[in-house]
């Protein structure tokens, strides 16, 4: 019986082992079959995608970027864009460019990989930009002007005594000529020849008896021809003049730098050692004093040279405008080649690094008390009635409705001159916050003609300018905490001769270096113990 039982057990165990091993082999065969099927399907998908047009891959990349929030898009777009585009896909130009007919030295440029998450610096920051050398950049200057679509001849309204007509929505100033709402509508009806309001309406010349007056001896200088100028302005002694750096000798000899200031800023500047009335210069900047400014708001006065530079300099081809809070750190020829000539654009400016929507920008202005809330609300409601909608990706290839307008790079042709004229008229009629009126002026022109603005990444703008604080902010800032060796301290407490005191000597607390008292107590205590 014992023998039969053991044989039965052996048979049962062998049956179980065979059954188990059979199932295991079957499972392995099943897994291998599934893996083979997945491999075949994957190979088919890859081959199919490799034969598809490049445009579909570009659209997928664009969709990836567009699904991000505006902030993440600005901070990450220069890591996700195609390396050959050098950031162009993030601009307000055609999303997909045809391949260049000739090799450009920056065609192989690509953004470096993003830093590890722990090393990323929060907030806006510069990103890499591929520039040519100043000599190479100048060689890329177009021989012929950019073709102005439809508009060929632009002239400006002149009235000796402009009259403010009382009507709903009427605004503006005497300097701007009080354009009516009908005048405003007509200024957006693009024709081959147009006459529009564009400031300086009273004088026979743009700067004579207009409310923005310049000394007579400077007028011939403004009428001279220049291929390129750089311009800025300080009104209300609001900023400190920043000297450009990294400017080539070729640019120093051929590109004039003009700084417009009002009489208040001039009085302040005369007390500094960097300025002399004899040569009217501060470093590279040629100082031009403006008399009889038209507005009480210094910021609004600053919009005149910023947006109407073509009226002050009627014979220049290209200009780079910088707000006075910015220091130029890249050669002007390199900037023009990168943002105008390389992208075949007539005007370029960076978009706001965080806000893409006018309505969000308006709320931010109200929160920061940049202007009175009632005026901002009135302007935004006016634009709503005209059809302005919040920014969405449906507006692509337009990438933003809010510029970081502290830099403007442009060619002075009729269409860009018209754009800055109507943009200024909005600033004159409504608030001085030009970021609120930018989109409406741009969109109304785009409705009529095929024209666009190269809105590049704000991190690229921060590559060629260094931003500093306004003068009033600098004056109100607390001085940086100095090291203990450089701080001016109160008179220290008396110490035993030969001992050095530390910074704690000013606090009135017990100082480790003062050992005389403790030594005296030890002696006294010892004496009492001895007694």
Tab-separated table of N, CA and C in Angstrom, residues 94-251:
chain	number	residue	atom	x	y	z
A	94	UNK	N	4.279	84.846	-41.061
A	94	UNK	CA	3.816	83.536	-41.492
A	94	UNK	C	4.397	82.457	-40.595
A	95	UNK	N	3.560	81.497	-40.209
A	95	UNK	CA	4.007	80.457	-39.294
A	95	UNK	C	5.072	79.579	-39.938
A	96	UNK	N	4.886	79.227	-41.201
A	96	UNK	CA	5.821	78.346	-41.884
A	96	UNK	C	6.452	79.110	-43.026
A	97	UNK	N	7.775	79.200	-43.014
A	97	UNK	CA	8.490	79.951	-44.030
A	97	UNK	C	9.030	79.012	-45.107
A	98	UNK	N	9.043	79.440	-46.324
A	98	UNK	CA	9.705	78.623	-47.348
A	98	UNK	C	11.196	78.583	-47.082
A	99	UNK	N	11.867	77.540	-47.511
A	99	UNK	CA	13.317	77.458	-47.261
A	99	UNK	C	14.043	78.602	-47.945
A	100	UNK	N	15.070	79.179	-47.311
A	100	UNK	CA	15.785	80.303	-47.912
A	100	UNK	C	16.490	79.888	-49.194
A	101	UNK	N	16.558	80.827	-50.107
A	101	UNK	CA	17.195	80.535	-51.388
A	101	UNK	C	18.709	80.501	-51.273
A	102	UNK	N	19.258	81.042	-50.193
A	102	UNK	CA	20.706	81.009	-50.004
A	102	UNK	C	20.991	80.716	-48.543
A	103	UNK	N	22.164	80.241	-48.283
A	103	UNK	CA	22.534	79.861	-46.919
A	103	UNK	C	22.779	81.106	-46.076
A	104	UNK	N	22.190	81.123	-44.899
A	104	UNK	CA	22.402	82.212	-43.943
A	104	UNK	C	23.265	81.676	-42.814
A	105	UNK	N	24.220	82.449	-42.327
A	105	UNK	CA	25.099	81.948	-41.266
A	105	UNK	C	24.367	81.486	-40.021
A	106	UNK	N	23.143	81.982	-39.791
A	106	UNK	CA	22.396	81.601	-38.595
A	106	UNK	C	21.414	80.464	-38.845
A	107	UNK	N	21.452	79.850	-40.042
A	107	UNK	CA	20.507	78.769	-40.335
A	107	UNK	C	20.683	77.589	-39.385
A	108	UNK	N	21.895	77.339	-38.941
A	108	UNK	CA	22.154	76.189	-38.070
A	108	UNK	C	22.018	76.539	-36.591
A	109	UNK	N	21.620	77.763	-36.284
A	109	UNK	CA	21.507	78.180	-34.878
A	109	UNK	C	20.339	77.463	-34.218
A	110	UNK	N	20.534	77.021	-33.002
A	110	UNK	CA	19.454	76.406	-32.229
A	110	UNK	C	19.585	76.844	-30.786
A	111	UNK	N	18.448	76.907	-30.102
A	111	UNK	CA	18.465	77.282	-28.705
A	111	UNK	C	19.084	76.161	-27.882
A	112	UNK	N	19.820	76.501	-26.842
A	112	UNK	CA	20.394	75.464	-25.990
A	112	UNK	C	19.295	74.753	-25.210
A	113	UNK	N	19.581	73.554	-24.693
A	113	UNK	CA	18.561	72.850	-23.907
A	113	UNK	C	18.221	73.627	-22.649
A	114	UNK	N	16.991	73.471	-22.150
A	114	UNK	CA	16.619	74.211	-20.940
A	114	UNK	C	17.414	73.738	-19.738
A	115	UNK	N	17.653	74.624	-18.779
A	115	UNK	CA	18.390	74.206	-17.581
A	115	UNK	C	17.542	73.249	-16.753
A	116	UNK	N	18.162	72.502	-15.848
A	116	UNK	CA	17.391	71.624	-14.960
A	116	UNK	C	16.369	72.437	-14.175
A	117	UNK	N	15.237	71.825	-13.781
A	117	UNK	CA	14.178	72.591	-13.094
A	117	UNK	C	14.663	73.348	-11.874
A	118	UNK	N	15.584	72.768	-11.126
A	118	UNK	CA	16.042	73.436	-9.916
A	118	UNK	C	16.900	74.649	-10.178
A	119	UNK	N	17.456	74.782	-11.402
A	119	UNK	CA	18.371	75.883	-11.706
A	119	UNK	C	17.701	76.984	-12.512
A	120	UNK	N	16.423	76.846	-12.851
A	120	UNK	CA	15.747	77.862	-13.645
A	120	UNK	C	15.485	79.109	-12.815
A	121	UNK	N	15.830	80.244	-13.366
A	121	UNK	CA	15.576	81.514	-12.684
A	121	UNK	C	14.162	81.973	-13.022
A	122	UNK	N	13.304	82.237	-12.045
A	122	UNK	CA	11.925	82.621	-12.349
A	122	UNK	C	11.854	84.020	-12.949
A	123	UNK	N	10.750	84.289	-13.647
A	123	UNK	CA	10.536	85.611	-14.207
A	123	UNK	C	11.150	85.774	-15.573
A	124	UNK	N	10.971	86.949	-16.185
A	124	UNK	CA	11.502	87.185	-17.539
A	124	UNK	C	13.016	87.217	-17.545
A	125	UNK	N	13.583	86.711	-18.611
A	125	UNK	CA	15.044	86.648	-18.713
A	125	UNK	C	15.423	86.651	-20.183
A	126	UNK	N	16.650	87.002	-20.529
A	126	UNK	CA	17.068	86.962	-21.941
A	126	UNK	C	17.248	85.532	-22.423
A	127	UNK	N	17.138	85.359	-23.722
A	127	UNK	CA	17.414	84.066	-24.339
A	127	UNK	C	18.389	84.287	-25.491
A	128	UNK	N	19.045	83.249	-25.964
A	128	UNK	CA	20.071	83.424	-27.003
A	128	UNK	C	19.478	83.934	-28.316
A	129	UNK	N	20.234	84.771	-29.013
A	129	UNK	CA	19.872	85.280	-30.332
A	129	UNK	C	21.108	85.172	-31.221
A	130	UNK	N	20.913	84.712	-32.440
A	130	UNK	CA	22.021	84.596	-33.380
A	130	UNK	C	22.140	85.892	-34.174
A	131	UNK	N	23.234	86.627	-33.976
A	131	UNK	CA	23.495	87.855	-34.725
A	131	UNK	C	24.658	87.618	-35.699
A	132	UNK	N	24.629	88.338	-36.780
A	132	UNK	CA	25.804	88.432	-37.627
A	132	UNK	C	26.726	89.497	-37.074
A	133	UNK	N	27.947	89.541	-37.544
A	133	UNK	CA	28.834	90.635	-37.159
A	133	UNK	C	28.272	91.939	-37.735
A	134	UNK	N	28.597	93.089	-37.161
A	134	UNK	CA	28.080	94.346	-37.710
A	134	UNK	C	28.375	94.526	-39.194
A	135	UNK	N	29.548	94.109	-39.629
A	135	UNK	CA	29.895	94.256	-41.043
A	135	UNK	C	29.036	93.337	-41.915
A	136	UNK	N	28.843	92.092	-41.469
A	136	UNK	CA	27.984	91.175	-42.219
A	136	UNK	C	26.535	91.648	-42.206
A	137	UNK	N	26.091	92.173	-41.060
A	137	UNK	CA	24.712	92.644	-40.961
A	137	UNK	C	24.456	93.795	-41.932
A	138	UNK	N	25.378	94.737	-41.990
A	138	UNK	CA	25.208	95.871	-42.905
A	138	UNK	C	25.151	95.401	-44.353
A	139	UNK	N	25.892	94.350	-44.670
A	139	UNK	CA	25.858	93.827	-46.034
A	139	UNK	C	24.498	93.259	-46.395
A	140	UNK	N	23.670	92.911	-45.402
A	140	UNK	CA	22.335	92.380	-45.654
A	140	UNK	C	21.268	93.468	-45.731
A	141	UNK	N	21.647	94.744	-45.608
A	141	UNK	CA	20.642	95.809	-45.728
A	141	UNK	C	20.019	95.770	-47.131
A	142	UNK	N	18.697	95.744	-47.240
A	142	UNK	CA	18.059	95.683	-48.560
A	142	UNK	C	18.411	96.898	-49.413
A	143	UNK	N	18.602	96.644	-50.683
A	143	UNK	CA	18.932	97.742	-51.594
A	143	UNK	C	17.722	98.610	-51.887
A	144	UNK	N	16.533	98.032	-51.790
A	144	UNK	CA	15.312	98.771	-52.094
A	144	UNK	C	14.389	98.765	-50.872
A	145	UNK	N	13.565	99.784	-50.713
A	145	UNK	CA	12.651	99.826	-49.567
A	145	UNK	C	11.650	98.672	-49.605
A	146	UNK	N	11.176	98.314	-48.434
A	146	UNK	CA	10.083	97.353	-48.323
A	146	UNK	C	8.853	97.939	-49.017
A	147	UNK	N	8.157	97.130	-49.807
A	147	UNK	CA	7.017	97.644	-50.567
A	147	UNK	C	5.839	97.904	-49.633
A	148	UNK	N	5.360	99.126	-49.619
A	148	UNK	CA	4.209	99.493	-48.796
A	148	UNK	C	2.933	99.041	-49.488
A	149	UNK	N	2.149	98.146	-48.878
A	149	UNK	CA	0.951	97.639	-49.550
A	149	UNK	C	-0.124	98.723	-49.696
A	150	UNK	N	-0.617	98.915	-50.897
A	150	UNK	CA	-1.704	99.839	-51.266
A	150	UNK	C	-1.274	101.291	-51.085
A	151	UNK	N	-0.939	101.671	-49.850
A	151	UNK	CA	-0.618	103.068	-49.545
A	151	UNK	C	0.747	103.444	-50.106
A	152	UNK	N	0.772	104.498	-50.914
A	152	UNK	CA	2.028	104.965	-51.512
A	152	UNK	C	2.364	106.401	-51.114
A	153	UNK	N	1.365	107.226	-50.896
A	153	UNK	CA	1.591	108.641	-50.569
A	153	UNK	C	0.805	108.988	-49.306
A	154	UNK	N	1.532	109.449	-48.289
A	154	UNK	CA	0.908	109.799	-47.016
A	154	UNK	C	1.262	111.231	-46.662
A	155	UNK	N	0.250	112.067	-46.480
A	155	UNK	CA	0.439	113.449	-46.044
A	155	UNK	C	-0.354	113.665	-44.759
A	156	UNK	N	-0.147	114.832	-44.143
A	156	UNK	CA	-0.662	115.042	-42.800
A	156	UNK	C	-1.495	116.315	-42.719
A	157	UNK	N	-2.485	116.279	-41.835
A	157	UNK	CA	-3.399	117.412	-41.659
A	157	UNK	C	-2.648	118.577	-41.045
A	158	UNK	N	-2.895	119.764	-41.596
A	158	UNK	CA	-2.331	121.005	-41.044
A	158	UNK	C	-3.459	122.004	-40.845
A	159	UNK	N	-3.608	122.495	-39.625
A	159	UNK	CA	-4.618	123.509	-39.296
A	159	UNK	C	-3.988	124.535	-38.370
A	160	UNK	N	-4.153	125.804	-38.717
A	160	UNK	CA	-3.588	126.861	-37.878
A	160	UNK	C	-4.309	126.951	-36.538
A	161	UNK	N	-5.631	126.721	-36.550
A	161	UNK	CA	-6.416	126.837	-35.314
A	161	UNK	C	-7.368	125.652	-35.207
A	162	UNK	N	-6.874	124.498	-34.788
A	162	UNK	CA	-7.775	123.345	-34.661
A	162	UNK	C	-8.846	123.589	-33.616
A	163	UNK	N	-10.052	123.144	-33.906
A	163	UNK	CA	-11.205	123.388	-33.042
A	163	UNK	C	-11.715	122.057	-32.522
A	164	UNK	N	-11.978	122.008	-31.229
A	164	UNK	CA	-12.533	120.809	-30.631
A	164	UNK	C	-14.030	120.797	-30.847
A	165	UNK	N	-14.520	119.792	-31.574
A	165	UNK	CA	-15.945	119.663	-31.858
A	165	UNK	C	-16.579	118.800	-30.784
A	166	UNK	N	-17.667	119.293	-30.201
A	166	UNK	CA	-18.348	118.561	-29.149
A	166	UNK	C	-19.199	117.456	-29.764
A	167	UNK	N	-18.855	116.224	-29.469
A	167	UNK	CA	-19.624	115.085	-29.932
A	167	UNK	C	-19.307	113.903	-29.041
A	168	UNK	N	-20.128	112.911	-29.095
A	168	UNK	CA	-19.932	111.739	-28.249
A	168	UNK	C	-18.621	111.063	-28.592
A	169	UNK	N	-17.833	110.789	-27.569
A	169	UNK	CA	-16.565	110.127	-27.791
A	169	UNK	C	-15.468	111.041	-28.273
A	170	UNK	N	-15.727	112.358	-28.299
A	170	UNK	CA	-14.710	113.283	-28.781
A	170	UNK	C	-13.565	113.377	-27.781
A	171	UNK	N	-12.368	113.331	-28.250
A	171	UNK	CA	-11.210	113.466	-27.383
A	171	UNK	C	-10.087	114.100	-28.145
A	172	UNK	N	-8.874	113.901	-27.662
A	172	UNK	CA	-7.723	114.441	-28.352
A	172	UNK	C	-7.253	115.743	-27.754
A	173	UNK	N	-6.324	116.378	-28.462
A	173	UNK	CA	-5.695	117.599	-27.971
A	173	UNK	C	-5.482	118.553	-29.135
A	174	UNK	N	-5.108	119.774	-28.788
A	174	UNK	CA	-4.798	120.751	-29.823
A	174	UNK	C	-3.589	120.303	-30.629
A	175	UNK	N	-2.600	119.695	-29.966
A	175	UNK	CA	-1.424	119.196	-30.676
A	175	UNK	C	-1.814	118.146	-31.710
A	176	UNK	N	-2.764	117.274	-31.355
A	176	UNK	CA	-3.214	116.236	-32.273
A	176	UNK	C	-4.260	116.706	-33.260
A	177	UNK	N	-4.837	117.915	-33.063
A	177	UNK	CA	-5.796	118.468	-34.012
A	177	UNK	C	-7.236	118.087	-33.758
A	178	UNK	N	-7.550	117.465	-32.621
A	178	UNK	CA	-8.926	117.065	-32.299
A	178	UNK	C	-9.597	116.310	-33.447
A	179	UNK	N	-9.046	115.215	-33.917
A	179	UNK	CA	-9.724	114.488	-34.997
A	179	UNK	C	-11.075	113.950	-34.534
A	180	UNK	N	-12.083	114.095	-35.387
A	180	UNK	CA	-13.419	113.603	-35.056
A	180	UNK	C	-13.469	112.092	-35.229
A	181	UNK	N	-14.576	111.500	-34.800
A	181	UNK	CA	-14.741	110.066	-34.993
A	181	UNK	C	-14.799	109.714	-36.476
A	182	UNK	N	-15.347	110.608	-37.282
A	182	UNK	CA	-15.352	110.380	-38.727
A	182	UNK	C	-13.932	110.425	-39.284
A	183	UNK	N	-13.128	111.384	-38.803
A	183	UNK	CA	-11.718	111.436	-39.227
A	183	UNK	C	-11.001	110.148	-38.834
A	184	UNK	N	-11.324	109.672	-37.646
A	184	UNK	CA	-10.700	108.440	-37.172
A	184	UNK	C	-11.066	107.271	-38.076
A	185	UNK	N	-12.322	107.155	-38.426
A	185	UNK	CA	-12.755	106.066	-39.313
A	185	UNK	C	-12.070	106.154	-40.672
A	186	UNK	N	-11.972	107.361	-41.205
A	186	UNK	CA	-11.349	107.541	-42.525
A	186	UNK	C	-9.868	107.195	-42.511
A	187	UNK	N	-9.216	107.362	-41.354
A	187	UNK	CA	-7.775	107.076	-41.286
A	187	UNK	C	-7.481	105.589	-41.416
A	188	UNK	N	-8.500	104.743	-41.243
A	188	UNK	CA	-8.315	103.303	-41.395
A	188	UNK	C	-8.772	102.793	-42.763
A	189	UNK	N	-9.247	103.680	-43.601
A	189	UNK	CA	-9.675	103.304	-44.952
A	189	UNK	C	-8.474	103.460	-45.882
A	190	UNK	N	-7.720	102.400	-46.043
A	190	UNK	CA	-6.427	102.467	-46.719
A	190	UNK	C	-6.621	102.690	-48.216
A	191	UNK	N	-5.995	103.737	-48.722
A	191	UNK	CA	-6.021	104.058	-50.149
A	191	UNK	C	-4.596	104.337	-50.619
A	192	UNK	N	-4.463	104.563	-51.905
A	192	UNK	CA	-3.131	104.823	-52.442
A	192	UNK	C	-2.564	106.138	-51.931
A	193	UNK	N	-3.414	107.166	-51.784
A	193	UNK	CA	-3.001	108.469	-51.237
A	193	UNK	C	-3.933	108.820	-50.092
A	194	UNK	N	-3.356	109.247	-48.987
A	194	UNK	CA	-4.148	109.552	-47.798
A	194	UNK	C	-3.585	110.784	-47.101
A	195	UNK	N	-4.481	111.499	-46.405
A	195	UNK	CA	-4.091	112.603	-45.530
A	195	UNK	C	-4.726	112.346	-44.176
A	196	UNK	N	-3.911	112.254	-43.141
A	196	UNK	CA	-4.415	111.883	-41.816
A	196	UNK	C	-3.873	112.851	-40.769
A	197	UNK	N	-4.548	112.874	-39.604
A	197	UNK	CA	-4.021	113.578	-38.442
A	197	UNK	C	-2.825	112.796	-37.902
A	198	UNK	N	-1.766	113.534	-37.593
A	198	UNK	CA	-0.553	112.865	-37.103
A	198	UNK	C	0.260	113.824	-36.242
A	199	UNK	N	-0.416	114.555	-35.339
A	199	UNK	CA	0.272	115.497	-34.480
A	199	UNK	C	0.835	116.681	-35.250
A	200	UNK	N	1.452	117.615	-34.558
A	200	UNK	CA	2.129	118.769	-35.173
A	200	UNK	C	1.194	119.522	-36.143
A	201	UNK	N	-0.086	119.634	-35.828
A	201	UNK	CA	-1.044	120.131	-36.827
A	201	UNK	C	-0.949	121.640	-37.032
A	202	UNK	N	-0.370	122.371	-36.101
A	202	UNK	CA	-0.416	123.829	-36.183
A	202	UNK	C	0.752	124.452	-36.930
A	203	UNK	N	1.900	123.841	-36.906
A	203	UNK	CA	3.084	124.509	-37.432
A	203	UNK	C	3.322	124.241	-38.898
A	204	UNK	N	4.072	125.149	-39.526
A	204	UNK	CA	4.460	124.943	-40.925
A	204	UNK	C	5.510	123.850	-41.047
A	205	UNK	N	6.281	123.621	-39.977
A	205	UNK	CA	7.216	122.498	-39.906
A	205	UNK	C	6.856	121.694	-38.668
A	206	UNK	N	7.209	120.419	-38.642
A	206	UNK	CA	6.781	119.577	-37.533
A	206	UNK	C	7.178	120.068	-36.148
A	207	UNK	N	8.206	120.903	-36.037
A	207	UNK	CA	8.683	121.286	-34.712
A	207	UNK	C	8.586	122.786	-34.460
A	208	UNK	N	7.968	123.535	-35.336
A	208	UNK	CA	7.935	124.994	-35.202
A	208	UNK	C	6.514	125.448	-34.872
A	209	UNK	N	6.348	126.046	-33.675
A	209	UNK	CA	5.062	126.567	-33.210
A	209	UNK	C	3.974	125.499	-33.225
A	210	UNK	N	4.333	124.323	-32.789
A	210	UNK	CA	3.374	123.215	-32.790
A	210	UNK	C	3.002	122.759	-31.392
A	211	UNK	N	3.685	123.246	-30.373
A	211	UNK	CA	3.514	122.691	-29.042
A	211	UNK	C	4.578	121.655	-28.730
A	212	UNK	N	5.494	121.419	-29.636
A	212	UNK	CA	6.634	120.529	-29.419
A	212	UNK	C	7.781	121.158	-30.183
A	213	UNK	N	8.392	122.187	-29.579
A	213	UNK	CA	9.275	123.076	-30.325
A	213	UNK	C	10.745	122.808	-30.000
A	214	UNK	N	11.557	122.940	-31.035
A	214	UNK	CA	12.989	122.674	-30.944
A	214	UNK	C	13.742	123.892	-31.447
A	215	UNK	N	14.920	124.127	-30.915
A	215	UNK	CA	15.724	125.283	-31.321
A	215	UNK	C	15.962	125.286	-32.830
A	216	UNK	N	15.909	126.467	-33.414
A	216	UNK	CA	16.018	126.600	-34.870
A	216	UNK	C	17.321	126.030	-35.426
A	217	UNK	N	18.411	126.150	-34.677
A	217	UNK	CA	19.701	125.691	-35.205
A	217	UNK	C	19.789	124.175	-35.330
A	218	UNK	N	18.848	123.453	-34.732
A	218	UNK	CA	18.871	121.994	-34.812
A	218	UNK	C	18.036	121.481	-35.980
A	219	UNK	N	17.114	122.314	-36.491
A	219	UNK	CA	16.212	121.850	-37.543
A	219	UNK	C	16.933	121.312	-38.779
A	220	UNK	N	17.985	121.983	-39.287
A	220	UNK	CA	18.679	121.402	-40.452
A	220	UNK	C	19.246	120.015	-40.177
A	221	UNK	N	19.666	119.770	-38.946
A	221	UNK	CA	20.207	118.456	-38.608
A	221	UNK	C	19.128	117.375	-38.681
A	222	UNK	N	17.900	117.714	-38.290
A	222	UNK	CA	16.814	116.749	-38.343
A	222	UNK	C	16.404	116.428	-39.780
A	223	UNK	N	16.645	117.339	-40.700
A	223	UNK	CA	16.262	117.127	-42.099
A	223	UNK	C	17.286	116.327	-42.889
A	224	UNK	N	18.439	116.047	-42.317
A	224	UNK	CA	19.474	115.309	-43.039
A	224	UNK	C	19.046	113.860	-43.266
A	225	UNK	N	19.609	113.270	-44.307
A	225	UNK	CA	19.324	111.863	-44.599
A	225	UNK	C	20.239	110.965	-43.790
A	226	UNK	N	19.660	109.907	-43.234
A	226	UNK	CA	20.433	108.873	-42.542
A	226	UNK	C	19.804	107.527	-42.871
A	227	UNK	N	20.642	106.544	-43.089
A	227	UNK	CA	20.115	105.187	-43.255
A	227	UNK	C	19.495	104.688	-41.957
A	228	UNK	N	20.147	104.973	-40.831
A	228	UNK	CA	19.706	104.451	-39.536
A	228	UNK	C	19.915	105.521	-38.476
A	229	UNK	N	18.944	105.635	-37.564
A	229	UNK	CA	19.147	106.426	-36.354
A	229	UNK	C	18.648	105.610	-35.162
A	230	UNK	N	19.140	105.957	-33.983
A	230	UNK	CA	18.645	105.426	-32.721
A	230	UNK	C	18.117	106.610	-31.927
A	231	UNK	N	16.936	106.463	-31.328
A	231	UNK	CA	16.313	107.595	-30.640
A	231	UNK	C	15.714	107.154	-29.312
A	232	UNK	N	15.627	108.109	-28.401
A	232	UNK	CA	15.023	107.888	-27.096
A	232	UNK	C	14.570	109.242	-26.553
A	233	UNK	N	13.956	109.250	-25.380
A	233	UNK	CA	13.460	110.512	-24.800
A	233	UNK	C	13.323	110.363	-23.295
A	234	UNK	N	13.547	111.487	-22.597
A	234	UNK	CA	13.306	111.580	-21.156
A	234	UNK	C	12.519	112.859	-20.908
A	235	UNK	N	11.350	112.717	-20.304
A	235	UNK	CA	10.539	113.878	-19.941
A	235	UNK	C	10.188	113.790	-18.459
A	236	UNK	N	10.222	114.952	-17.799
A	236	UNK	CA	9.951	114.968	-16.370
A	236	UNK	C	11.073	114.377	-15.549
A	237	UNK	N	12.316	114.466	-16.054
A	237	UNK	CA	13.510	113.878	-15.412
A	237	UNK	C	13.182	112.508	-14.796
A	238	UNK	N	12.495	111.705	-15.617
A	238	UNK	CA	11.959	110.437	-15.139
A	238	UNK	C	12.980	109.312	-15.204
A	239	UNK	N	13.995	109.465	-16.045
A	239	UNK	CA	14.975	108.396	-16.226
A	239	UNK	C	16.381	108.964	-16.191
A	240	UNK	N	17.345	108.062	-16.128
A	240	UNK	CA	18.761	108.396	-16.177
A	240	UNK	C	19.306	107.929	-17.522
A	241	UNK	N	20.063	108.782	-18.195
A	241	UNK	CA	20.578	108.445	-19.523
A	241	UNK	C	21.517	107.248	-19.435
A	242	UNK	N	21.236	106.253	-20.277
A	242	UNK	CA	22.034	105.026	-20.309
A	242	UNK	C	22.947	105.038	-21.540
A	243	UNK	N	24.229	104.909	-21.330
A	243	UNK	CA	25.183	104.924	-22.435
A	243	UNK	C	25.195	103.574	-23.151
A	244	UNK	N	24.996	103.544	-24.477
A	244	UNK	CA	25.070	102.270	-25.206
A	244	UNK	C	26.457	101.659	-25.121
A	245	UNK	N	26.510	100.344	-25.150
A	245	UNK	CA	27.782	99.615	-25.119
A	245	UNK	C	27.801	98.603	-26.258
A	246	UNK	N	28.982	98.104	-26.553
A	246	UNK	CA	29.195	97.111	-27.615
A	246	UNK	C	28.808	97.658	-28.990
A	247	UNK	N	28.996	98.946	-29.189
A	247	UNK	CA	28.666	99.583	-30.465
A	247	UNK	C	29.931	99.592	-31.329
A	248	UNK	N	29.805	99.096	-32.552
A	248	UNK	CA	30.962	99.020	-33.442
A	248	UNK	C	31.417	100.413	-33.855
A	249	UNK	N	32.660	100.500	-34.251
A	249	UNK	CA	33.196	101.777	-34.724
A	249	UNK	C	32.457	102.235	-35.975
A	250	UNK	N	32.049	101.294	-36.808
A	250	UNK	CA	31.288	101.627	-38.006
A	250	UNK	C	29.951	102.273	-37.650
A	251	UNK	N	29.253	101.735	-36.636
A	251	UNK	CA	27.987	102.325	-36.212
A	251	UNK	C	28.205	103.676	-35.527
